[in-house]
Amino acid sequence: MMLLVGQGERVVEVGETEQHHCQRCERETDFVPQLRYRYGQFDVVFGFVYAKRYQLACRQCNHGWILDTAEMEQLIGHVPIPFHLRFGPVIFATFAVVLASAVYAYRHAG
C-alpha cells in the first residue's frame, strides 16, 4: 500500500474583472478578484487548507490588493474550495471513528 502525500497552491477567479491603474505595469489594466489558497493532501481523499486569501490582482503582473475574507465570501455566496479540502479534517475524523468502532466491535464480538 502506498500513501501519497502532497501539497499545492491554487488560484481561482471569483468575480468580474475591474479596470484599475497598476502601479507595477504603470497603466490602466484589468484586475480580477481571486481566491488564492494553499493546501496539504493525503491520498487525494483527506486534505486541508492551511492558508487562504482573497485578492484583487492585475492580470498582467499579478500585483494588487488583499481583500477582506468575510466580505468576499458573503459577496460571492460560497467558498470555491473543493469539499474534500474544506472538510478534510472532518472526513478524516469520521473515517477514524468508524474504523475504530469496527475494530472494537470485531475484537469484542461474541
PDB file of N, CA and C in Angstrom:
ATOM      1  N   MET A   1       0.847  -1.185   0.000  1.00  0.00           N
ATOM      2  CA  MET A   1       0.000   0.000   0.000  1.00  0.00           C
ATOM      3  C   MET A   1       0.885   1.239   0.000  1.00  0.00           C
ATOM      4  N   MET A   2       0.545   2.165  -0.868  1.00  0.00           N
ATOM      5  CA  MET A   2       1.345   3.377  -0.990  1.00  0.00           C
ATOM      6  C   MET A   2       0.518   4.584  -0.546  1.00  0.00           C
ATOM      7  N   LEU A   3       1.071   5.369   0.368  1.00  0.00           N
ATOM      8  CA  LEU A   3       0.415   6.572   0.867  1.00  0.00           C
ATOM      9  C   LEU A   3       0.968   7.772   0.108  1.00  0.00           C
ATOM     10  N   LEU A   4       0.094   8.502  -0.571  1.00  0.00           N
ATOM     11  CA  LEU A   4       0.507   9.683  -1.314  1.00  0.00           C
ATOM     12  C   LEU A   4       0.263  10.929  -0.474  1.00  0.00           C
ATOM     13  N   VAL A   5       1.299  11.720  -0.289  1.00  0.00           N
ATOM     14  CA  VAL A   5       1.215  12.953   0.480  1.00  0.00           C
ATOM     15  C   VAL A   5       1.692  14.085  -0.415  1.00  0.00           C
ATOM     16  N   GLY A   6       0.999  15.189  -0.375  1.00  0.00           N
ATOM     17  CA  GLY A   6       1.416  16.305  -1.208  1.00  0.00           C
ATOM     18  C   GLY A   6       0.879  17.623  -0.713  1.00  0.00           C
ATOM     19  N   GLN A   7       1.292  18.654  -1.386  1.00  0.00           N
ATOM     20  CA  GLN A   7       0.796  19.988  -1.087  1.00  0.00           C
ATOM     21  C   GLN A   7       0.707  20.765  -2.389  1.00  0.00           C
ATOM     22  N   GLY A   8      -0.040  21.849  -2.360  1.00  0.00           N
ATOM     23  CA  GLY A   8      -0.180  22.631  -3.567  1.00  0.00           C
ATOM     24  C   GLY A   8      -0.754  24.001  -3.291  1.00  0.00           C
ATOM     25  N   GLU A   9      -0.883  24.746  -4.352  1.00  0.00           N
ATOM     26  CA  GLU A   9      -1.480  26.071  -4.278  1.00  0.00           C
ATOM     27  C   GLU A   9      -2.369  26.255  -5.502  1.00  0.00           C
ATOM     28  N   ARG A  10      -3.529  26.835  -5.287  1.00  0.00           N
ATOM     29  CA  ARG A  10      -4.454  27.097  -6.388  1.00  0.00           C
ATOM     30  C   ARG A  10      -4.900  28.550  -6.336  1.00  0.00           C
ATOM     31  N   VAL A  11      -5.200  29.076  -7.515  1.00  0.00           N
ATOM     32  CA  VAL A  11      -5.754  30.417  -7.645  1.00  0.00           C
ATOM     33  C   VAL A  11      -7.031  30.292  -8.460  1.00  0.00           C
ATOM     34  N   VAL A  12      -8.139  30.773  -7.890  1.00  0.00           N
ATOM     35  CA  VAL A  12      -9.447  30.664  -8.520  1.00  0.00           C
ATOM     36  C   VAL A  12     -10.026  32.065  -8.694  1.00  0.00           C
ATOM     37  N   GLU A  13     -10.434  32.383  -9.909  1.00  0.00           N
ATOM     38  CA  GLU A  13     -11.103  33.658 -10.146  1.00  0.00           C
ATOM     39  C   GLU A  13     -12.508  33.599  -9.560  1.00  0.00           C
ATOM     40  N   VAL A  14     -12.908  34.669  -8.848  1.00  0.00           N
ATOM     41  CA  VAL A  14     -14.192  34.642  -8.148  1.00  0.00           C
ATOM     42  C   VAL A  14     -15.114  35.799  -8.516  1.00  0.00           C
ATOM     43  N   GLY A  15     -14.828  36.486  -9.595  1.00  0.00           N
ATOM     44  CA  GLY A  15     -15.701  37.596  -9.964  1.00  0.00           C
ATOM     45  C   GLY A  15     -15.315  38.213 -11.286  1.00  0.00           C
ATOM     46  N   GLU A  16     -15.953  39.306 -11.586  1.00  0.00           N
ATOM     47  CA  GLU A  16     -15.743  40.022 -12.842  1.00  0.00           C
ATOM     48  C   GLU A  16     -14.507  40.915 -12.754  1.00  0.00           C
ATOM     49  N   THR A  17     -13.878  41.129 -13.899  1.00  0.00           N
ATOM     50  CA  THR A  17     -12.704  41.995 -13.944  1.00  0.00           C
ATOM     51  C   THR A  17     -13.101  43.450 -13.734  1.00  0.00           C
ATOM     52  N   GLU A  18     -12.154  44.212 -13.223  1.00  0.00           N
ATOM     53  CA  GLU A  18     -12.330  45.644 -12.994  1.00  0.00           C
ATOM     54  C   GLU A  18     -11.119  46.368 -13.572  1.00  0.00           C
ATOM     55  N   GLN A  19     -11.333  47.581 -14.043  1.00  0.00           N
ATOM     56  CA  GLN A  19     -10.234  48.409 -14.548  1.00  0.00           C
ATOM     57  C   GLN A  19      -9.653  49.239 -13.403  1.00  0.00           C
ATOM     58  N   HIS A  20      -8.335  49.163 -13.222  1.00  0.00           N
ATOM     59  CA  HIS A  20      -7.621  49.963 -12.223  1.00  0.00           C
ATOM     60  C   HIS A  20      -6.260  50.328 -12.791  1.00  0.00           C
ATOM     61  N   HIS A  21      -5.651  51.328 -12.184  1.00  0.00           N
ATOM     62  CA  HIS A  21      -4.281  51.680 -12.552  1.00  0.00           C
ATOM     63  C   HIS A  21      -3.334  50.753 -11.794  1.00  0.00           C
ATOM     64  N   CYS A  22      -2.478  50.070 -12.515  1.00  0.00           N
ATOM     65  CA  CYS A  22      -1.496  49.173 -11.895  1.00  0.00           C
ATOM     66  C   CYS A  22      -0.192  49.943 -11.693  1.00  0.00           C
ATOM     67  N   GLN A  23       0.262  49.998 -10.446  1.00  0.00           N
ATOM     68  CA  GLN A  23       1.495  50.717 -10.140  1.00  0.00           C
ATOM     69  C   GLN A  23       2.714  50.030 -10.739  1.00  0.00           C
ATOM     70  N   ARG A  24       2.663  48.720 -10.849  1.00  0.00           N
ATOM     71  CA  ARG A  24       3.802  47.988 -11.390  1.00  0.00           C
ATOM     72  C   ARG A  24       3.853  48.083 -12.928  1.00  0.00           C
ATOM     73  N   CYS A  25       2.711  47.897 -13.580  1.00  0.00           N
ATOM     74  CA  CYS A  25       2.658  47.992 -15.052  1.00  0.00           C
ATOM     75  C   CYS A  25       2.652  49.442 -15.537  1.00  0.00           C
ATOM     76  N   GLU A  26       2.286  50.361 -14.637  1.00  0.00           N
ATOM     77  CA  GLU A  26       2.207  51.793 -14.913  1.00  0.00           C
ATOM     78  C   GLU A  26       1.207  52.124 -16.009  1.00  0.00           C
ATOM     79  N   ARG A  27       0.035  51.458 -15.959  1.00  0.00           N
ATOM     80  CA  ARG A  27      -1.035  51.755 -16.917  1.00  0.00           C
ATOM     81  C   ARG A  27      -2.353  51.195 -16.388  1.00  0.00           C
ATOM     82  N   GLU A  28      -3.450  51.577 -17.024  1.00  0.00           N
ATOM     83  CA  GLU A  28      -4.772  51.024 -16.722  1.00  0.00           C
ATOM     84  C   GLU A  28      -4.815  49.603 -17.270  1.00  0.00           C
ATOM     85  N   THR A  29      -5.280  48.679 -16.454  1.00  0.00           N
ATOM     86  CA  THR A  29      -5.329  47.285 -16.881  1.00  0.00           C
ATOM     87  C   THR A  29      -6.444  46.551 -16.142  1.00  0.00           C
ATOM     88  N   ASP A  30      -6.722  45.337 -16.564  1.00  0.00           N
ATOM     89  CA  ASP A  30      -7.752  44.527 -15.915  1.00  0.00           C
ATOM     90  C   ASP A  30      -7.222  43.937 -14.609  1.00  0.00           C
ATOM     91  N   PHE A  31      -8.038  44.043 -13.570  1.00  0.00           N
ATOM     92  CA  PHE A  31      -7.780  43.390 -12.286  1.00  0.00           C
ATOM     93  C   PHE A  31      -8.901  42.388 -12.060  1.00  0.00           C
ATOM     94  N   VAL A  32      -8.574  41.251 -11.510  1.00  0.00           N
ATOM     95  CA  VAL A  32      -9.569  40.207 -11.295  1.00  0.00           C
ATOM     96  C   VAL A  32      -9.549  39.784  -9.825  1.00  0.00           C
ATOM     97  N   PRO A  33     -10.743  39.649  -9.204  1.00  0.00           N
ATOM     98  CA  PRO A  33     -10.791  39.133  -7.838  1.00  0.00           C
ATOM     99  C   PRO A  33     -10.488  37.633  -7.852  1.00  0.00           C
ATOM    100  N   GLN A  34      -9.629  37.213  -6.943  1.00  0.00           N
ATOM    101  CA  GLN A  34      -9.184  35.822  -6.901  1.00  0.00           C
ATOM    102  C   GLN A  34      -9.182  35.301  -5.471  1.00  0.00           C
ATOM    103  N   LEU A  35      -9.308  33.990  -5.362  1.00  0.00           N
ATOM    104  CA  LEU A  35      -9.047  33.287  -4.108  1.00  0.00           C
ATOM    105  C   LEU A  35      -7.761  32.504  -4.329  1.00  0.00           C
ATOM    106  N   ARG A  36      -6.763  32.742  -3.478  1.00  0.00           N
ATOM    107  CA  ARG A  36      -5.506  32.006  -3.537  1.00  0.00           C
ATOM    108  C   ARG A  36      -5.423  31.188  -2.242  1.00  0.00           C
ATOM    109  N   TYR A  37      -5.250  29.868  -2.400  1.00  0.00           N
ATOM    110  CA  TYR A  37      -5.142  29.047  -1.192  1.00  0.00           C
ATOM    111  C   TYR A  37      -4.071  27.973  -1.349  1.00  0.00           C
ATOM    112  N   ARG A  38      -3.505  27.604  -0.198  1.00  0.00           N
ATOM    113  CA  ARG A  38      -2.511  26.531  -0.123  1.00  0.00           C
ATOM    114  C   ARG A  38      -3.133  25.389   0.652  1.00  0.00           C
ATOM    115  N   TYR A  39      -2.766  24.171   0.252  1.00  0.00           N
ATOM    116  CA  TYR A  39      -3.381  23.004   0.877  1.00  0.00           C
ATOM    117  C   TYR A  39      -2.380  21.865   0.994  1.00  0.00           C
ATOM    118  N   GLY A  40      -2.686  20.969   1.920  1.00  0.00           N
ATOM    119  CA  GLY A  40      -1.967  19.713   2.051  1.00  0.00           C
ATOM    120  C   GLY A  40      -2.958  18.603   1.757  1.00  0.00           C
ATOM    121  N   GLN A  41      -2.448  17.448   1.350  1.00  0.00           N
ATOM    122  CA  GLN A  41      -3.354  16.377   0.930  1.00  0.00           C
ATOM    123  C   GLN A  41      -2.732  15.015   1.216  1.00  0.00           C
ATOM    124  N   PHE A  42      -3.570  14.089   1.679  1.00  0.00           N
ATOM    125  CA  PHE A  42      -3.182  12.700   1.912  1.00  0.00           C
ATOM    126  C   PHE A  42      -4.062  11.811   1.050  1.00  0.00           C
ATOM    127  N   ASP A  43      -3.484  11.065   0.153  1.00  0.00           N
ATOM    128  CA  ASP A  43      -4.207  10.095  -0.680  1.00  0.00           C
ATOM    129  C   ASP A  43      -5.393  10.677  -1.449  1.00  0.00           C
ATOM    130  N   VAL A  44      -5.372  11.903  -1.831  1.00  0.00           N
ATOM    131  CA  VAL A  44      -6.389  12.574  -2.637  1.00  0.00           C
ATOM    132  C   VAL A  44      -7.748  12.671  -1.926  1.00  0.00           C
ATOM    133  N   VAL A  45      -7.934  11.957  -0.834  1.00  0.00           N
ATOM    134  CA  VAL A  45      -9.221  11.949  -0.143  1.00  0.00           C
ATOM    135  C   VAL A  45      -9.235  12.925   1.027  1.00  0.00           C
ATOM    136  N   PHE A  46      -8.184  12.932   1.821  1.00  0.00           N
ATOM    137  CA  PHE A  46      -8.127  13.778   3.013  1.00  0.00           C
ATOM    138  C   PHE A  46      -7.205  14.951   2.741  1.00  0.00           C
ATOM    139  N   GLY A  47      -7.740  16.135   2.804  1.00  0.00           N
ATOM    140  CA  GLY A  47      -6.928  17.318   2.588  1.00  0.00           C
ATOM    141  C   GLY A  47      -7.306  18.400   3.573  1.00  0.00           C
ATOM    142  N   PHE A  48      -6.535  19.450   3.570  1.00  0.00           N
ATOM    143  CA  PHE A  48      -6.818  20.573   4.454  1.00  0.00           C
ATOM    144  C   PHE A  48      -6.205  21.828   3.848  1.00  0.00           C
ATOM    145  N   VAL A  49      -6.867  22.946   4.071  1.00  0.00           N
ATOM    146  CA  VAL A  49      -6.385  24.249   3.612  1.00  0.00           C
ATOM    147  C   VAL A  49      -5.671  24.898   4.780  1.00  0.00           C
ATOM    148  N   TYR A  50      -4.428  25.334   4.555  1.00  0.00           N
ATOM    149  CA  TYR A  50      -3.703  25.968   5.645  1.00  0.00           C
ATOM    150  C   TYR A  50      -3.413  27.446   5.404  1.00  0.00           C
ATOM    151  N   ALA A  51      -3.787  27.974   4.270  1.00  0.00           N
ATOM    152  CA  ALA A  51      -3.667  29.413   4.022  1.00  0.00           C
ATOM    153  C   ALA A  51      -4.621  29.784   2.899  1.00  0.00           C
ATOM    154  N   LYS A  52      -5.368  30.852   3.101  1.00  0.00           N
ATOM    155  CA  LYS A  52      -6.234  31.332   2.015  1.00  0.00           C
ATOM    156  C   LYS A  52      -6.366  32.839   2.136  1.00  0.00           C
ATOM    157  N   ARG A  53      -6.487  33.459   0.974  1.00  0.00           N
ATOM    158  CA  ARG A  53      -6.727  34.896   0.950  1.00  0.00           C
ATOM    159  C   ARG A  53      -7.418  35.269  -0.354  1.00  0.00           C
ATOM    160  N   TYR A  54      -8.219  36.300  -0.265  1.00  0.00           N
ATOM    161  CA  TYR A  54      -8.849  36.876  -1.442  1.00  0.00           C
ATOM    162  C   TYR A  54      -8.020  38.092  -1.839  1.00  0.00           C
ATOM    163  N   GLN A  55      -7.863  38.270  -3.139  1.00  0.00           N
ATOM    164  CA  GLN A  55      -7.053  39.384  -3.620  1.00  0.00           C
ATOM    165  C   GLN A  55      -7.637  39.919  -4.918  1.00  0.00           C
ATOM    166  N   LEU A  56      -7.348  41.170  -5.191  1.00  0.00           N
ATOM    167  CA  LEU A  56      -7.685  41.785  -6.466  1.00  0.00           C
ATOM    168  C   LEU A  56      -6.355  41.961  -7.178  1.00  0.00           C
ATOM    169  N   ALA A  57      -6.117  41.208  -8.249  1.00  0.00           N
ATOM    170  CA  ALA A  57      -4.794  41.140  -8.863  1.00  0.00           C
ATOM    171  C   ALA A  57      -4.818  41.552 -10.329  1.00  0.00           C
ATOM    172  N   CYS A  58      -3.761  42.232 -10.732  1.00  0.00           N
ATOM    173  CA  CYS A  58      -3.565  42.625 -12.128  1.00  0.00           C
ATOM    174  C   CYS A  58      -3.377  41.371 -12.971  1.00  0.00           C
ATOM    175  N   ARG A  59      -4.059  41.310 -14.094  1.00  0.00           N
ATOM    176  CA  ARG A  59      -3.923  40.151 -14.989  1.00  0.00           C
ATOM    177  C   ARG A  59      -2.529  40.054 -15.601  1.00  0.00           C
ATOM    178  N   GLN A  60      -1.838  41.167 -15.733  1.00  0.00           N
ATOM    179  CA  GLN A  60      -0.530  41.174 -16.385  1.00  0.00           C
ATOM    180  C   GLN A  60       0.599  40.762 -15.429  1.00  0.00           C
ATOM    181  N   CYS A  61       0.658  41.379 -14.249  1.00  0.00           N
ATOM    182  CA  CYS A  61       1.810  41.166 -13.350  1.00  0.00           C
ATOM    183  C   CYS A  61       1.440  40.543 -12.011  1.00  0.00           C
ATOM    184  N   ASN A  62       0.147  40.366 -11.735  1.00  0.00           N
ATOM    185  CA  ASN A  62      -0.362  39.769 -10.504  1.00  0.00           C
ATOM    186  C   ASN A  62      -0.204  40.669  -9.276  1.00  0.00           C
ATOM    187  N   HIS A  63       0.171  41.918  -9.471  1.00  0.00           N
ATOM    188  CA  HIS A  63       0.253  42.890  -8.381  1.00  0.00           C
ATOM    189  C   HIS A  63      -1.161  43.320  -8.019  1.00  0.00           C
ATOM    190  N   GLY A  64      -1.415  43.629  -6.753  1.00  0.00           N
ATOM    191  CA  GLY A  64      -2.750  44.076  -6.396  1.00  0.00           C
ATOM    192  C   GLY A  64      -2.949  44.284  -4.924  1.00  0.00           C
ATOM    193  N   TRP A  65      -4.177  44.021  -4.463  1.00  0.00           N
ATOM    194  CA  TRP A  65      -4.577  44.266  -3.092  1.00  0.00           C
ATOM    195  C   TRP A  65      -5.171  43.012  -2.469  1.00  0.00           C
ATOM    196  N   ILE A  66      -4.979  42.887  -1.171  1.00  0.00           N
ATOM    197  CA  ILE A  66      -5.627  41.811  -0.408  1.00  0.00           C
ATOM    198  C   ILE A  66      -7.017  42.310  -0.013  1.00  0.00           C
ATOM    199  N   LEU A  67      -8.022  41.446  -0.174  1.00  0.00           N
ATOM    200  CA  LEU A  67      -9.416  41.785   0.123  1.00  0.00           C
ATOM    201  C   LEU A  67      -9.855  41.114   1.412  1.00  0.00           C
ATOM    202  N   ASP A  68     -10.890  41.644   2.041  1.00  0.00           N
ATOM    203  CA  ASP A  68     -11.426  41.083   3.282  1.00  0.00           C
ATOM    204  C   ASP A  68     -12.121  39.750   3.005  1.00  0.00           C
ATOM    205  N   THR A  69     -11.711  38.700   3.729  1.00  0.00           N
ATOM    206  CA  THR A  69     -12.221  37.348   3.503  1.00  0.00           C
ATOM    207  C   THR A  69     -13.721  37.245   3.765  1.00  0.00           C
ATOM    208  N   ALA A  70     -14.166  37.709   4.921  1.00  0.00           N
ATOM    209  CA  ALA A  70     -15.594  37.595   5.272  1.00  0.00           C
ATOM    210  C   ALA A  70     -16.469  38.357   4.274  1.00  0.00           C
ATOM    211  N   GLU A  71     -16.021  39.529   3.885  1.00  0.00           N
ATOM    212  CA  GLU A  71     -16.778  40.330   2.935  1.00  0.00           C
ATOM    213  C   GLU A  71     -16.867  39.650   1.565  1.00  0.00           C
ATOM    214  N   MET A  72     -15.757  39.077   1.106  1.00  0.00           N
ATOM    215  CA  MET A  72     -15.750  38.402  -0.194  1.00  0.00           C
ATOM    216  C   MET A  72     -16.626  37.153  -0.181  1.00  0.00           C
ATOM    217  N   GLU A  73     -16.555  36.359   0.884  1.00  0.00           N
ATOM    218  CA  GLU A  73     -17.362  35.136   0.949  1.00  0.00           C
ATOM    219  C   GLU A  73     -18.842  35.458   1.023  1.00  0.00           C
ATOM    220  N   GLN A  74     -19.193  36.561   1.664  1.00  0.00           N
ATOM    221  CA  GLN A  74     -20.594  36.986   1.684  1.00  0.00           C
ATOM    222  C   GLN A  74     -21.007  37.475   0.292  1.00  0.00           C
ATOM    223  N   LEU A  75     -20.127  38.177  -0.370  1.00  0.00           N
ATOM    224  CA  LEU A  75     -20.420  38.721  -1.699  1.00  0.00           C
ATOM    225  C   LEU A  75     -20.608  37.618  -2.742  1.00  0.00           C
ATOM    226  N   ILE A  76     -19.728  36.609  -2.757  1.00  0.00           N
ATOM    227  CA  ILE A  76     -19.842  35.554  -3.774  1.00  0.00           C
ATOM    228  C   ILE A  76     -20.781  34.435  -3.344  1.00  0.00           C
ATOM    229  N   GLY A  77     -21.106  34.349  -2.052  1.00  0.00           N
ATOM    230  CA  GLY A  77     -22.126  33.414  -1.583  1.00  0.00           C
ATOM    231  C   GLY A  77     -21.657  31.991  -1.300  1.00  0.00           C
ATOM    232  N   HIS A  78     -20.396  31.686  -1.579  1.00  0.00           N
ATOM    233  CA  HIS A  78     -19.881  30.349  -1.288  1.00  0.00           C
ATOM    234  C   HIS A  78     -18.354  30.414  -1.266  1.00  0.00           C
ATOM    235  N   VAL A  79     -17.741  29.345  -0.799  1.00  0.00           N
ATOM    236  CA  VAL A  79     -16.282  29.247  -0.789  1.00  0.00           C
ATOM    237  C   VAL A  79     -15.886  28.268  -1.888  1.00  0.00           C
ATOM    238  N   PRO A  80     -15.178  28.741  -2.923  1.00  0.00           N
ATOM    239  CA  PRO A  80     -14.857  27.876  -4.064  1.00  0.00           C
ATOM    240  C   PRO A  80     -13.645  26.968  -3.839  1.00  0.00           C
ATOM    241  N   ILE A  81     -13.650  26.283  -2.707  1.00  0.00           N
ATOM    242  CA  ILE A  81     -12.610  25.301  -2.396  1.00  0.00           C
ATOM    243  C   ILE A  81     -13.291  23.937  -2.410  1.00  0.00           C
ATOM    244  N   PRO A  82     -12.697  22.934  -3.063  1.00  0.00           N
ATOM    245  CA  PRO A  82     -13.328  21.614  -3.143  1.00  0.00           C
ATOM    246  C   PRO A  82     -13.674  21.044  -1.760  1.00  0.00           C
ATOM    247  N   PHE A  83     -14.775  20.295  -1.724  1.00  0.00           N
ATOM    248  CA  PHE A  83     -15.304  19.726  -0.481  1.00  0.00           C
ATOM    249  C   PHE A  83     -14.244  18.953   0.295  1.00  0.00           C
ATOM    250  N   HIS A  84     -13.482  18.103  -0.393  1.00  0.00           N
ATOM    251  CA  HIS A  84     -12.519  17.242   0.306  1.00  0.00           C
ATOM    252  C   HIS A  84     -11.364  18.025   0.925  1.00  0.00           C
ATOM    253  N   LEU A  85     -11.139  19.253   0.485  1.00  0.00           N
ATOM    254  CA  LEU A  85     -10.119  20.095   1.111  1.00  0.00           C
ATOM    255  C   LEU A  85     -10.709  20.953   2.225  1.00  0.00           C
ATOM    256  N   ARG A  86     -11.916  21.451   2.024  1.00  0.00           N
ATOM    257  CA  ARG A  86     -12.557  22.283   3.061  1.00  0.00           C
ATOM    258  C   ARG A  86     -12.906  21.469   4.295  1.00  0.00           C
ATOM    259  N   PHE A  87     -13.378  20.236   4.084  1.00  0.00           N
ATOM    260  CA  PHE A  87     -13.848  19.426   5.200  1.00  0.00           C
ATOM    261  C   PHE A  87     -12.995  18.181   5.424  1.00  0.00           C
ATOM    262  N   GLY A  88     -11.763  18.189   4.926  1.00  0.00           N
ATOM    263  CA  GLY A  88     -10.861  17.049   5.063  1.00  0.00           C
ATOM    264  C   GLY A  88     -10.652  16.576   6.489  1.00  0.00           C
ATOM    265  N   PRO A  89     -10.391  17.472   7.453  1.00  0.00           N
ATOM    266  CA  PRO A  89     -10.218  17.021   8.837  1.00  0.00           C
ATOM    267  C   PRO A  89     -11.466  16.337   9.406  1.00  0.00           C
ATOM    268  N   VAL A  90     -12.643  16.833   9.038  1.00  0.00           N
ATOM    269  CA  VAL A  90     -13.892  16.209   9.497  1.00  0.00           C
ATOM    270  C   VAL A  90     -14.061  14.831   8.857  1.00  0.00           C
ATOM    271  N   ILE A  91     -13.767  14.727   7.564  1.00  0.00           N
ATOM    272  CA  ILE A  91     -13.847  13.437   6.874  1.00  0.00           C
ATOM    273  C   ILE A  91     -12.872  12.446   7.502  1.00  0.00           C
ATOM    274  N   PHE A  92     -11.647  12.896   7.773  1.00  0.00           N
ATOM    275  CA  PHE A  92     -10.638  12.025   8.374  1.00  0.00           C
ATOM    276  C   PHE A  92     -11.073  11.572   9.762  1.00  0.00           C
ATOM    277  N   ALA A  93     -11.580  12.486  10.583  1.00  0.00           N
ATOM    278  CA  ALA A  93     -12.021  12.130  11.935  1.00  0.00           C
ATOM    279  C   ALA A  93     -13.185  11.144  11.890  1.00  0.00           C
ATOM    280  N   THR A  94     -14.130  11.364  10.984  1.00  0.00           N
ATOM    281  CA  THR A  94     -15.260  10.440  10.835  1.00  0.00           C
ATOM    282  C   THR A  94     -14.773   9.062  10.411  1.00  0.00           C
ATOM    283  N   PHE A  95     -13.881   9.009   9.451  1.00  0.00           N
ATOM    284  CA  PHE A  95     -13.304   7.751   8.999  1.00  0.00           C
ATOM    285  C   PHE A  95     -12.589   7.040  10.151  1.00  0.00           C
ATOM    286  N   ALA A  96     -11.823   7.773  10.945  1.00  0.00           N
ATOM    287  CA  ALA A  96     -11.090   7.181  12.071  1.00  0.00           C
ATOM    288  C   ALA A  96     -12.044   6.618  13.119  1.00  0.00           C
ATOM    289  N   VAL A  97     -13.123   7.331  13.427  1.00  0.00           N
ATOM    290  CA  VAL A  97     -14.103   6.862  14.415  1.00  0.00           C
ATOM    291  C   VAL A  97     -14.807   5.598  13.913  1.00  0.00           C
ATOM    292  N   VAL A  98     -15.200   5.600  12.650  1.00  0.00           N
ATOM    293  CA  VAL A  98     -15.859   4.420  12.082  1.00  0.00           C
ATOM    294  C   VAL A  98     -14.911   3.229  12.085  1.00  0.00           C
ATOM    295  N   LEU A  99     -13.680   3.432  11.697  1.00  0.00           N
ATOM    296  CA  LEU A  99     -12.689   2.357  11.688  1.00  0.00           C
ATOM    297  C   LEU A  99     -12.415   1.839  13.100  1.00  0.00           C
ATOM    298  N   ALA A 100     -12.252   2.746  14.049  1.00  0.00           N
ATOM    299  CA  ALA A 100     -12.016   2.336  15.432  1.00  0.00           C
ATOM    300  C   ALA A 100     -13.221   1.574  15.987  1.00  0.00           C
ATOM    301  N   SER A 101     -14.416   2.009  15.668  1.00  0.00           N
ATOM    302  CA  SER A 101     -15.626   1.308  16.123  1.00  0.00           C
ATOM    303  C   SER A 101     -15.712  -0.085  15.522  1.00  0.00           C
ATOM    304  N   ALA A 102     -15.366  -0.213  14.243  1.00  0.00           N
ATOM    305  CA  ALA A 102     -15.402  -1.516  13.589  1.00  0.00           C
ATOM    306  C   ALA A 102     -14.374  -2.460  14.196  1.00  0.00           C
ATOM    307  N   VAL A 103     -13.183  -1.960  14.468  1.00  0.00           N
ATOM    308  CA  VAL A 103     -12.142  -2.788  15.087  1.00  0.00           C
ATOM    309  C   VAL A 103     -12.582  -3.209  16.487  1.00  0.00           C
ATOM    310  N   TYR A 104     -13.120  -2.276  17.261  1.00  0.00           N
ATOM    311  CA  TYR A 104     -13.590  -2.592  18.611  1.00  0.00           C
ATOM    312  C   TYR A 104     -14.706  -3.633  18.569  1.00  0.00           C
ATOM    313  N   ALA A 105     -15.666  -3.456  17.677  1.00  0.00           N
ATOM    314  CA  ALA A 105     -16.776  -4.404  17.565  1.00  0.00           C
ATOM    315  C   ALA A 105     -16.274  -5.784  17.128  1.00  0.00           C
ATOM    316  N   TYR A 106     -15.332  -5.834  16.240  1.00  0.00           N
ATOM    317  CA  TYR A 106     -14.767  -7.119  15.769  1.00  0.00           C
ATOM    318  C   TYR A 106     -14.035  -7.826  16.895  1.00  0.00           C
ATOM    319  N   ARG A 107     -13.266  -7.104  17.684  1.00  0.00           N
ATOM    320  CA  ARG A 107     -12.489  -7.717  18.774  1.00  0.00           C
ATOM    321  C   ARG A 107     -13.368  -8.150  19.943  1.00  0.00           C
ATOM    322  N   HIS A 108     -14.491  -7.508  20.125  1.00  0.00           N
ATOM    323  CA  HIS A 108     -15.354  -7.834  21.266  1.00  0.00           C
ATOM    324  C   HIS A 108     -16.609  -8.582  20.868  1.00  0.00           C
ATOM    325  N   ALA A 109     -16.641  -9.078  19.638  1.00  0.00           N
ATOM    326  CA  ALA A 109     -17.805  -9.837  19.178  1.00  0.00           C
ATOM    327  C   ALA A 109     -17.764 -11.225  19.834  1.00  0.00           C
ATOM    328  N   GLY A 110     -18.911 -11.656  20.284  1.00  0.00           N
ATOM    329  CA  GLY A 110     -19.172 -12.901  20.958  1.00  0.00           C
ATOM    330  C   GLY A 110     -18.312 -14.021  20.705  1.00  0.00           C
TER     331      GLY A 110
END
